[in-house]
Amino acid sequence: MKPVRKVAFLTAGGLAPCLSSAIGALIEAYTRHAPEVVLLGYRDGYRGLLLGDRREVTPAVRQNARALLSFGGSVLGNSRVKLANREDCEKRGLVRPGQDPRQVAADQLARDGVDVLHTIGGDDTNTAAADLAAFLRQNGYELTVVGLPKTVDNDVFPIRQTLGAWTAAEQGARFFAHVVAEHSANPRMLIVHEVMGRNCGWLTAATAATYRRTLDDMTFFPDLGFTRRQREVHAVYVPEMAFDLEAEARRLKAVMDEADNVNLFVAEGACVESIIREMESRGERVPRDAFGHPRLDKVNVGQWFGQQFAALLKAEKTLVQKSGYFSRSAPPNRQDLALIRRCARKAVEAALAGQSGVVGEDEARGGRLRVIEFERVRGGKPFDIDTPWFTEMLAAIGQPKGAKRSVVHQEE
């Protein structure tokens, strides 16, 4: 195995509360264990790789890398570029007509003399990196690729906990703790809290559970009509769980009559297929991104839920609020930061040993932190609605647990 002389980083996909901190943790680990290795970062993910837009990690950056642990967003910048989507890469001007983006990326890595590429992203980011490494090997260039699993959805097989997901739930709960006070702005208020989660309801469920714990520390004043019931989570809707709209409307109407408001937590992917079918039946075109995903900001799941329930509950006012950008751009909390640093140390160990894969707690290996083989890494891990803490929460808020439903997964 040839010695590692140059290492590159990139972050890709949507933001999560782990990107800058993962870069900082990797720089710290290399500085400690292999200070002679040259480090560089490609700007804006695969876009920067295709364009050769890179920055070297200078001694000053190495010295202050710890500060990156407390930053949200990505110090390198992100983009949603799929190397396999030649047409989109051409349209963006990232490759010339007829060029294979993988070849362009491979040539750039070869010119830069990169021995190890660290990709920090979801399953698509890391499998794209694996495909790129295989392409390079076929063309006589060896590259070790070690990924770190980023996604607030926590939906990557076989990884128990993806980086940033705990923080996103905590920040989403913090967001709603402010928004919920709007129940006092108008009688019969319906508040819909839309949470990120295209195919997986883990973040919505975890955000609701985290928020409900904050209610345990609040003092309420029932003599003034200020009760926990008003601030409670009244329903949680996730892609993996079916529900009866009319039955739920009857249940929530009783809540509205008693508490004078209703608070819903809704995953952005809940009922999305039905909503898209409705839109297309009206002749509306649903825009899609480079990965083929429906643009959920155009689908507006939260708005759909608000419209469905507002009339049925006789709500006087409906407020739809999305916590996604607030929660995903936060710096990591202590729990996430500890996991990020553990994963970064393991990633550097693997890189120096020439071992490719994605670092994570492998559910099929007893949750052991290891370098997971690329071929075993894929998205679409559903949230288990039979998880005890979730079923206990539903029972506590009086919501029936609906039947499980399958969710068609789309990549990152």
Coordinates of C-alpha atoms in Angstrom, one line a residue, residues 32-297:
R32 CA -2.6 14.4 15.7
H33 CA -1.9 11.2 13.9
A34 CA -0.4 12.2 10.5
P35 CA 0.7 15.8 10.6
E36 CA 2.7 15.4 7.4
V37 CA -0.3 14.7 5.3
V38 CA -1.5 17.6 3.1
L39 CA -5.2 18.4 3.5
L40 CA -7.5 20.1 1.1
G41 CA -11.2 20.7 0.7
Y42 CA -13.3 20.9 -2.4
R43 CA -15.8 23.7 -2.4
D44 CA -19.5 23.0 -2.7
G45 CA -19.2 19.2 -2.8
Y46 CA -19.0 17.4 -6.1
R47 CA -19.4 20.7 -7.9
G48 CA -16.1 21.9 -6.6
L49 CA -14.5 18.6 -7.5
L50 CA -15.7 18.9 -11.1
L51 CA -14.5 22.5 -11.4
G52 CA -11.3 22.0 -9.5
D53 CA -12.3 24.6 -6.9
R54 CA -10.4 23.6 -3.8
R55 CA -8.8 25.2 -0.7
E56 CA -5.7 23.9 1.1
V57 CA -5.9 23.5 4.9
T58 CA -3.2 25.9 6.0
P59 CA -1.2 25.7 9.3
A60 CA -3.5 28.5 10.6
V61 CA -6.6 26.4 9.9
R62 CA -5.0 23.3 11.5
Q63 CA -4.2 25.4 14.6
N64 CA -7.8 26.7 14.9
A65 CA -9.7 23.6 13.7
R66 CA -11.3 23.1 17.1
A67 CA -13.4 26.2 16.4
L68 CA -15.1 24.4 13.5
L69 CA -16.7 22.1 16.0
S70 CA -19.1 24.8 17.1
F71 CA -20.2 25.9 13.6
G72 CA -23.4 25.0 11.8
G73 CA -23.6 24.7 8.0
S74 CA -20.6 23.6 6.0
V75 CA -17.3 25.6 6.0
L76 CA -16.7 24.2 2.6
G77 CA -20.2 24.7 1.1
N78 CA -22.6 22.1 -0.2
S79 CA -24.4 21.4 -3.4
R80 CA -26.8 18.8 -4.8
V81 CA -24.8 17.4 -7.8
K82 CA -25.1 13.9 -8.9
L83 CA -22.2 12.6 -10.9
A84 CA -24.4 10.0 -12.6
N85 CA -26.7 12.7 -13.9
R86 CA -24.7 13.8 -17.0
E87 CA -27.5 15.9 -18.4
D88 CA -27.8 18.0 -15.2
C89 CA -24.0 18.4 -14.9
E90 CA -23.9 19.7 -18.5
K91 CA -26.8 22.0 -17.9
R92 CA -25.1 23.6 -14.9
G93 CA -21.9 24.0 -16.9
L94 CA -19.9 21.6 -14.7
V95 CA -18.8 19.4 -17.6
R96 CA -18.6 20.0 -21.3
P97 CA -21.2 18.3 -23.6
G98 CA -20.4 14.6 -24.0
Q99 CA -18.1 14.5 -21.0
D100 CA -18.6 11.8 -18.4
P101 CA -18.7 13.6 -15.0
R102 CA -17.0 10.6 -13.3
Q103 CA -14.1 11.0 -15.7
V104 CA -13.9 14.7 -15.1
A105 CA -13.9 14.1 -11.3
A106 CA -11.3 11.3 -11.7
D107 CA -9.0 13.5 -13.8
Q108 CA -9.2 16.2 -11.2
L109 CA -8.4 13.9 -8.3
A110 CA -5.4 12.5 -10.3
R111 CA -4.1 16.0 -11.1
D112 CA -4.4 17.0 -7.5
G113 CA -2.6 13.9 -6.3
V114 CA -5.3 12.9 -3.9
D115 CA -4.8 9.5 -2.1
V116 CA -7.8 9.7 0.2
L117 CA -11.2 11.3 -0.3
H118 CA -13.5 11.9 2.7
T119 CA -17.1 12.4 1.7
I120 CA -19.5 13.7 4.4
G121 CA -23.1 13.2 3.2
G122 CA -26.0 10.9 3.0
D123 CA -26.2 7.5 1.3
D124 CA -26.2 8.9 -2.2
T125 CA -23.1 11.1 -1.6
N126 CA -21.2 8.1 -0.2
T127 CA -22.3 5.5 -2.8
A128 CA -21.4 8.1 -5.5
A129 CA -18.0 8.2 -4.0
A130 CA -17.8 4.4 -4.0
D131 CA -18.7 4.4 -7.7
L132 CA -16.1 7.1 -8.4
A133 CA -13.4 5.0 -6.6
A134 CA -14.3 2.0 -8.6
F135 CA -14.1 4.0 -11.8
L136 CA -10.7 5.2 -10.8
R137 CA -9.4 1.7 -10.1
Q138 CA -10.6 0.6 -13.5
N139 CA -8.5 3.3 -15.0
G140 CA -5.4 2.5 -12.9
Y141 CA -5.7 5.1 -10.2
E142 CA -6.1 3.9 -6.6
L143 CA -8.2 6.0 -4.3
T144 CA -9.3 5.3 -0.7
V145 CA -12.7 6.7 0.0
V146 CA -14.0 7.0 3.6
G147 CA -17.4 8.5 4.1
L148 CA -19.1 9.9 7.2
P149 CA -23.0 9.4 7.3
K150 CA -24.8 12.8 7.4
T151 CA -28.6 13.1 7.4
V152 CA -31.1 14.6 9.8
D153 CA -33.5 11.9 8.7
N154 CA -31.5 9.1 10.3
D155 CA -32.5 6.7 7.5
V156 CA -29.3 5.0 6.3
F157 CA -28.9 1.2 6.4
P158 CA -27.2 -0.3 8.4
I159 CA -26.2 2.7 10.5
R160 CA -27.8 3.1 13.9
Q161 CA -27.5 6.9 14.2
T162 CA -26.5 9.3 11.5
L163 CA -24.5 12.5 12.3
G164 CA -26.6 15.5 13.1
A165 CA -30.0 13.8 13.7
W166 CA -30.1 14.2 17.4
T167 CA -29.3 17.9 17.2
A168 CA -31.9 18.4 14.5
A169 CA -34.6 16.9 16.8
E170 CA -33.5 19.1 19.6
Q171 CA -33.5 22.3 17.5
G172 CA -36.9 21.4 16.0
A173 CA -38.3 21.1 19.5
R174 CA -36.8 24.5 20.4
F175 CA -38.3 26.0 17.3
F176 CA -41.8 24.7 18.2
A177 CA -41.5 25.7 21.8
H178 CA -41.6 29.3 20.5
V179 CA -44.1 28.8 17.7
V180 CA -46.7 27.1 19.9
A181 CA -47.3 30.3 21.9
E182 CA -49.2 31.5 18.8
H183 CA -52.1 29.4 20.0
S184 CA -52.9 32.3 22.2
A185 CA -53.1 34.7 19.2
N186 CA -56.5 33.6 18.1
P187 CA -59.4 31.3 19.2
R188 CA -59.6 27.9 17.7
M189 CA -56.1 28.0 16.3
L190 CA -54.7 25.1 14.2
I191 CA -50.8 24.9 14.2
V192 CA -49.1 22.6 11.8
H193 CA -45.4 22.0 12.5
E194 CA -43.8 20.5 9.3
V195 CA -40.6 18.7 10.0
M196 CA -38.0 17.4 7.6
G197 CA -38.2 13.7 6.5
R198 CA -38.9 12.8 2.9
N199 CA -39.2 9.1 3.4
C200 CA -38.5 8.6 7.1
G201 CA -40.5 9.8 10.1
W202 CA -37.7 9.4 12.7
L203 CA -37.0 13.1 12.9
T204 CA -40.6 14.1 13.2
A205 CA -41.2 11.6 16.0
A206 CA -38.0 12.4 17.8
T207 CA -38.7 16.2 17.6
A208 CA -42.2 15.7 19.0
A209 CA -40.8 13.5 21.8
T210 CA -38.0 16.0 22.6
Y211 CA -40.5 18.9 22.7
R212 CA -42.9 17.0 25.0
R213 CA -40.1 16.6 27.5
T214 CA -39.8 20.4 27.8
L215 CA -43.4 20.5 28.9
D216 CA -42.5 18.5 32.0
D217 CA -40.5 21.5 33.3
M218 CA -43.1 24.1 32.6
T219 CA -45.5 25.7 35.2
F220 CA -49.0 26.0 34.0
F221 CA -51.9 28.1 35.3
P222 CA -55.2 26.3 34.8
D223 CA -57.0 29.0 36.9
L224 CA -56.2 31.4 34.1
G225 CA -57.0 28.9 31.4
F226 CA -53.4 28.2 30.6
T227 CA -53.0 24.4 30.5
R228 CA -50.5 21.8 29.2
R229 CA -53.3 20.6 26.9
Q230 CA -52.9 23.8 24.9
R231 CA -49.1 23.3 24.4
E232 CA -49.3 19.5 24.0
V233 CA -48.6 17.6 20.8
H234 CA -52.0 16.4 19.6
A235 CA -51.0 14.3 16.6
V236 CA -47.8 13.0 14.9
Y237 CA -48.0 12.0 11.2
V238 CA -45.1 10.2 9.6
P239 CA -44.7 8.5 6.2
E240 CA -44.6 5.0 7.7
M241 CA -47.9 5.2 9.4
A242 CA -51.4 5.2 7.8
F243 CA -54.2 7.1 9.4
D244 CA -57.9 7.6 8.9
L245 CA -58.5 11.3 8.1
E246 CA -62.1 11.4 9.2
A247 CA -61.5 9.5 12.4
E248 CA -58.6 11.8 13.3
A249 CA -60.7 14.8 12.5
R250 CA -63.3 13.6 15.0
R251 CA -60.7 13.0 17.7
L252 CA -59.0 16.4 17.1
K253 CA -62.3 18.2 16.9
A254 CA -62.9 17.2 20.5
V255 CA -59.4 18.5 21.4
M256 CA -60.1 21.8 19.6
D257 CA -63.4 22.2 21.5
E258 CA -61.7 21.5 24.9
A259 CA -58.3 23.3 24.4
D260 CA -59.3 25.9 21.8
N261 CA -56.3 24.9 19.7
V262 CA -54.7 21.8 18.0
N263 CA -51.0 21.2 17.4
L264 CA -49.9 18.8 14.6
F265 CA -46.4 17.5 13.9
V266 CA -46.2 16.4 10.3
A267 CA -43.2 14.9 8.4
E268 CA -42.7 16.6 5.0
G269 CA -43.1 13.2 3.3
A270 CA -46.3 12.2 5.0
C271 CA -49.0 11.6 2.4
V272 CA -46.8 13.1 -0.3
E273 CA -47.8 10.6 -2.9
S274 CA -51.4 11.4 -2.5
I275 CA -50.8 15.1 -2.6
I276 CA -48.7 14.8 -5.8
R277 CA -51.5 12.7 -7.4
E278 CA -54.0 15.4 -6.6
M279 CA -51.7 18.1 -8.0
E280 CA -51.1 16.2 -11.2
S281 CA -54.8 15.4 -11.6
R282 CA -55.3 19.2 -11.7
G283 CA -52.7 19.5 -14.5
E284 CA -50.0 20.9 -12.1
R285 CA -46.4 19.9 -12.8
V286 CA -44.4 18.9 -9.7
P287 CA -40.7 20.1 -10.2
R288 CA -38.0 17.7 -9.4
D289 CA -34.3 18.1 -8.4
A290 CA -31.2 16.6 -9.9
F291 CA -31.8 13.4 -8.0
G292 CA -35.3 13.0 -9.3
H293 CA -36.9 14.0 -6.0
P294 CA -40.2 15.9 -6.1
R295 CA -39.5 19.4 -4.8
L296 CA -41.2 19.2 -1.4
D297 CA -41.2 23.0 -1.0

